[in-house]
PDB file of C-alpha atoms in Angstrom:
ATOM      1  CA  MET A   1      -5.858 -37.684  13.295  1.00 51.00           C
ATOM      2  CA  LYS A   2      -8.392 -35.580  11.392  1.00 55.00           C
ATOM      3  CA  LYS A   3      -7.708 -32.637  13.726  1.00 55.00           C
ATOM      4  CA  ARG A   4      -3.987 -32.774  12.990  1.00 56.00           C
ATOM      5  CA  THR A   5      -4.624 -32.848   9.258  1.00 46.00           C
ATOM      6  CA  ARG A   6      -6.966 -29.875   9.522  1.00 48.00           C
ATOM      7  CA  PHE A   7      -4.475 -27.868  11.576  1.00 43.00           C
ATOM      8  CA  LEU A   8      -1.687 -28.750   9.172  1.00 42.00           C
ATOM      9  CA  LEU A   9      -3.831 -27.715   6.206  1.00 40.00           C
ATOM     10  CA  LEU A  10      -4.838 -24.480   7.934  1.00 42.00           C
ATOM     11  CA  GLY A  11      -1.179 -23.715   8.699  1.00 47.00           C
ATOM     12  CA  MET A  12      -0.137 -24.340   5.111  1.00 45.00           C
ATOM     13  CA  CYS A  13      -2.902 -22.062   3.787  1.00 43.00           C
ATOM     14  CA  SER A  14      -1.869 -19.326   6.196  1.00 50.00           C
ATOM     15  CA  LEU A  15       1.752 -19.632   5.098  1.00 46.00           C
ATOM     16  CA  LEU A  16       0.818 -19.429   1.419  1.00 42.00           C
ATOM     17  CA  ALA A  17      -1.398 -16.406   2.026  1.00 47.00           C
ATOM     18  CA  GLY A  18       1.455 -14.680   3.854  1.00 47.00           C
ATOM     19  CA  LEU A  19       3.819 -15.314   0.954  1.00 40.00           C
ATOM     20  CA  CYS A  20       1.305 -13.847  -1.497  1.00 44.00           C
ATOM     21  CA  PHE A  21       0.959 -10.679   0.588  1.00 47.00           C
ATOM     22  CA  ALA A  22       4.737 -10.271   0.767  1.00 49.00           C
ATOM     23  CA  GLN A  23       4.939 -10.148  -3.019  1.00 52.00           C
ATOM     24  CA  ASP A  24       2.919  -6.915  -3.080  1.00 71.00           C
ATOM     25  CA  SER A  25       5.611  -4.907  -1.273  1.00 81.00           C
ATOM     26  CA  PHE A  26       7.334  -2.028  -3.067  1.00 75.00           C
ATOM     27  CA  GLN A  27       5.968  -2.579  -6.570  1.00 86.00           C
ATOM     28  CA  HIS A  28       5.762   1.122  -7.484  1.00 90.00           C
ATOM     29  CA  CYS A  29       8.492   3.772  -7.445  1.00 92.00           C
ATOM     30  CA  THR A  30       7.436   7.063  -5.886  1.00 95.00           C
ATOM     31  CA  ALA A  31       9.048  10.410  -5.268  1.00 96.00           C
ATOM     32  CA  ALA A  32       8.303  13.749  -3.636  1.00 97.00           C
ATOM     33  CA  PHE A  33       7.285  16.562  -5.964  1.00 96.00           C
ATOM     34  CA  LEU A  34       6.967  20.286  -5.415  1.00 97.00           C
ATOM     35  CA  ASP A  35       4.292  21.219  -7.933  1.00 95.00           C
ATOM     36  CA  LYS A  36       5.494  19.315 -11.044  1.00 91.00           C
ATOM     37  CA  ASP A  37       9.220  19.267 -10.135  1.00 94.00           C
ATOM     38  CA  ILE A  38      10.808  16.245  -8.491  1.00 95.00           C
ATOM     39  CA  VAL A  39      12.487  17.177  -5.194  1.00 96.00           C
ATOM     40  CA  VAL A  40      15.383  14.709  -5.299  1.00 95.00           C
ATOM     41  CA  ASP A  41      18.367  15.894  -7.358  1.00 94.00           C
ATOM     42  CA  GLU A  42      19.130  12.379  -8.674  1.00 90.00           C
ATOM     43  CA  TYR A  43      16.859   9.331  -8.373  1.00 88.00           C
ATOM     44  CA  SER A  44      19.629   6.980  -7.278  1.00 88.00           C
ATOM     45  CA  PRO A  45      21.194   5.910  -3.978  1.00 89.00           C
ATOM     46  CA  LYS A  46      23.362   9.072  -4.173  1.00 92.00           C
ATOM     47  CA  GLY A  47      20.359  11.398  -4.538  1.00 93.00           C
ATOM     48  CA  THR A  48      19.563  14.081  -1.956  1.00 96.00           C
ATOM     49  CA  CYS A  49      16.450  16.117  -1.267  1.00 97.00           C
ATOM     50  CA  VAL A  50      16.899  19.766  -0.295  1.00 97.00           C
ATOM     51  CA  LEU A  51      14.419  22.643  -0.216  1.00 97.00           C
ATOM     52  CA  PRO A  52      15.006  26.286   0.706  1.00 97.00           C
ATOM     53  CA  ALA A  53      13.015  27.617   3.664  1.00 96.00           C
ATOM     54  CA  THR A  54      11.374  30.024   1.200  1.00 96.00           C
ATOM     55  CA  ALA A  55       9.979  27.326  -1.114  1.00 97.00           C
ATOM     56  CA  ILE A  56       6.414  27.694  -2.340  1.00 97.00           C
ATOM     57  CA  GLY A  57       4.021  25.273  -4.017  1.00 97.00           C
ATOM     58  CA  GLU A  58       2.238  22.017  -3.315  1.00 98.00           C
ATOM     59  CA  LEU A  59       4.184  19.084  -1.882  1.00 98.00           C
ATOM     60  CA  THR A  60       2.972  15.697  -3.137  1.00 97.00           C
ATOM     61  CA  VAL A  61       4.180  12.124  -3.201  1.00 97.00           C
ATOM     62  CA  GLN A  62       3.526  10.575  -6.579  1.00 97.00           C
ATOM     63  CA  THR A  63       4.232   7.443  -8.487  1.00 95.00           C
ATOM     64  CA  VAL A  64       6.896   8.258 -11.010  1.00 92.00           C
ATOM     65  CA  GLU A  65       7.811   7.248 -14.520  1.00 88.00           C
ATOM     66  CA  LEU A  66      11.599   7.400 -14.749  1.00 82.00           C
ATOM     67  CA  SER A  67      13.675   7.854 -17.880  1.00 83.00           C
ATOM     68  CA  ALA A  68      17.218   8.995 -18.598  1.00 80.00           C
ATOM     69  CA  THR A  69      16.033  12.518 -19.362  1.00 82.00           C
ATOM     70  CA  ALA A  70      12.985  13.133 -17.166  1.00 81.00           C
ATOM     71  CA  SER A  71      10.991  12.067 -14.138  1.00 81.00           C
ATOM     72  CA  LYS A  72       7.274  12.307 -14.805  1.00 87.00           C
ATOM     73  CA  PRO A  73       4.678  12.193 -12.001  1.00 90.00           C
ATOM     74  CA  THR A  74       1.921   9.700 -12.787  1.00 91.00           C
ATOM     75  CA  GLY A  75      -0.438   9.897  -9.798  1.00 94.00           C
ATOM     76  CA  ALA A  76      -0.582  11.219  -6.255  1.00 96.00           C
ATOM     77  CA  ILE A  77      -0.662   8.751  -3.369  1.00 97.00           C
ATOM     78  CA  PRO A  78      -1.643   9.394   0.256  1.00 97.00           C
ATOM     79  CA  PHE A  79       1.147  10.082   2.725  1.00 98.00           C
ATOM     80  CA  LYS A  80       1.803  11.317   6.235  1.00 98.00           C
ATOM     81  CA  LEU A  81       4.292  14.011   7.127  1.00 98.00           C
ATOM     82  CA  ALA A  82       6.640  14.342  10.076  1.00 98.00           C
ATOM     83  CA  ILE A  83       9.352  16.848  10.999  1.00 98.00           C
ATOM     84  CA  ARG A  84      12.766  15.713  12.280  1.00 98.00           C
ATOM     85  CA  ASP A  85      14.322  18.438  14.430  1.00 97.00           C
ATOM     86  CA  GLY A  86      17.768  19.366  13.138  1.00 97.00           C
ATOM     87  CA  LYS A  87      19.318  19.723  16.597  1.00 97.00           C
ATOM     88  CA  THR A  88      17.759  16.898  18.629  1.00 97.00           C
ATOM     89  CA  HIS A  89      16.737  14.588  15.748  1.00 97.00           C
ATOM     90  CA  THR A  90      13.347  14.226  17.431  1.00 97.00           C
ATOM     91  CA  LEU A  91      10.690  13.094  14.989  1.00 97.00           C
ATOM     92  CA  THR A  92       7.284  14.753  15.382  1.00 97.00           C
ATOM     93  CA  LEU A  93       4.183  13.939  13.363  1.00 97.00           C
ATOM     94  CA  PHE A  94       3.045  17.084  11.542  1.00 97.00           C
ATOM     95  CA  SER A  95      -0.621  16.061  11.707  1.00 95.00           C
ATOM     96  CA  ASN A  96      -2.741  12.926  12.009  1.00 95.00           C
ATOM     97  CA  ALA A  97      -4.180  13.687   8.576  1.00 96.00           C
ATOM     98  CA  ASP A  98      -3.398  11.713   5.455  1.00 97.00           C
ATOM     99  CA  TYR A  99      -2.352  14.015   2.622  1.00 97.00           C
ATOM    100  CA  THR A 100      -2.297  13.727  -1.146  1.00 97.00           C
ATOM    101  CA  GLY A 101      -0.946  17.268  -1.333  1.00 97.00           C
ATOM    102  CA  ILE A 102      -0.125  20.068   1.090  1.00 98.00           C
ATOM    103  CA  ALA A 103       1.005  23.670   0.682  1.00 98.00           C
ATOM    104  CA  ILE A 104       4.712  23.599   1.524  1.00 98.00           C
ATOM    105  CA  GLN A 105       4.472  27.091   3.062  1.00 97.00           C
ATOM    106  CA  SER A 106       2.229  25.759   5.864  1.00 97.00           C
ATOM    107  CA  VAL A 107       4.770  23.046   6.644  1.00 97.00           C
ATOM    108  CA  LEU A 108       7.831  25.313   6.450  1.00 97.00           C
ATOM    109  CA  ALA A 109       6.188  27.710   8.914  1.00 97.00           C
ATOM    110  CA  LYS A 110       6.811  25.030  11.569  1.00 97.00           C
ATOM    111  CA  CYS A 111      10.399  24.278  10.485  1.00 97.00           C
ATOM    112  CA  ARG A 112      13.836  25.767  11.070  1.00 96.00           C
ATOM    113  CA  LYS A 113      16.966  25.588   8.965  1.00 97.00           C
ATOM    114  CA  GLY A 114      18.503  22.126   9.392  1.00 97.00           C
ATOM    115  CA  ASP A 115      15.195  20.365  10.050  1.00 98.00           C
ATOM    116  CA  ARG A 116      14.054  17.542   7.787  1.00 98.00           C
ATOM    117  CA  LEU A 117      10.647  16.715   6.427  1.00 98.00           C
ATOM    118  CA  VAL A 118       9.992  12.986   6.602  1.00 98.00           C
ATOM    119  CA  LEU A 119       7.443  11.539   4.195  1.00 98.00           C
ATOM    120  CA  LEU A 120       5.692   8.293   5.136  1.00 97.00           C
ATOM    121  CA  THR A 121       3.773   6.167   2.646  1.00 96.00           C
ATOM    122  CA  LEU A 122       0.640   4.441   3.917  1.00 95.00           C
ATOM    123  CA  ASN A 123       0.904   1.332   1.796  1.00 92.00           C
ATOM    124  CA  LYS A 124       3.788  -1.123   1.416  1.00 92.00           C
ATOM    125  CA  GLN A 125       3.335  -1.320  -2.341  1.00 94.00           C
ATOM    126  CA  TYR A 126       5.000   2.105  -2.734  1.00 94.00           C
ATOM    127  CA  ALA A 127       8.783   2.461  -2.473  1.00 94.00           C
ATOM    128  CA  LEU A 128       9.892   5.953  -1.411  1.00 95.00           C
ATOM    129  CA  PRO A 129      13.690   5.786  -1.114  1.00 95.00           C
ATOM    130  CA  HIS A 130      14.165   9.564  -0.854  1.00 96.00           C
ATOM    131  CA  ASN A 131      11.809  10.197   2.035  1.00 97.00           C
ATOM    132  CA  GLU A 132      13.711  12.930   3.928  1.00 98.00           C
ATOM    133  CA  ILE A 133      13.940  16.518   2.708  1.00 98.00           C
ATOM    134  CA  LEU A 134      16.538  18.843   4.249  1.00 98.00           C
ATOM    135  CA  ILE A 135      15.391  22.415   4.873  1.00 98.00           C
ATOM    136  CA  GLN A 136      18.077  25.029   4.126  1.00 96.00           C
TER     137      GLN A 136
END
């Protein structure tokens, strides 16, 4: 009987711990920035991310402070980068490295028009709804 009680107690503790971890998901809004400019045209479900193949600057993913008039970056977070081929839709990891910033020119050198950059956060506490950037 004591074994059953212990297993039941252990199961309940595990369940409670799992619920606590789930509450940490997607607490912070983030967005892609090229230097200090947000990449998405509108931070809403309708927003799109587009960059010209000639873009220059540093690509970062940052937590963002949103207001009706501006989107202010508040701190860079680590991310990974992949490239989705425009023709085959094959997703290829750009590098195994974790980035907090990368020169966009070095990434665009491996892209063609119609490809997409895919940004991946490394922690579930960061929501990145606009994680694909179309290259024109």
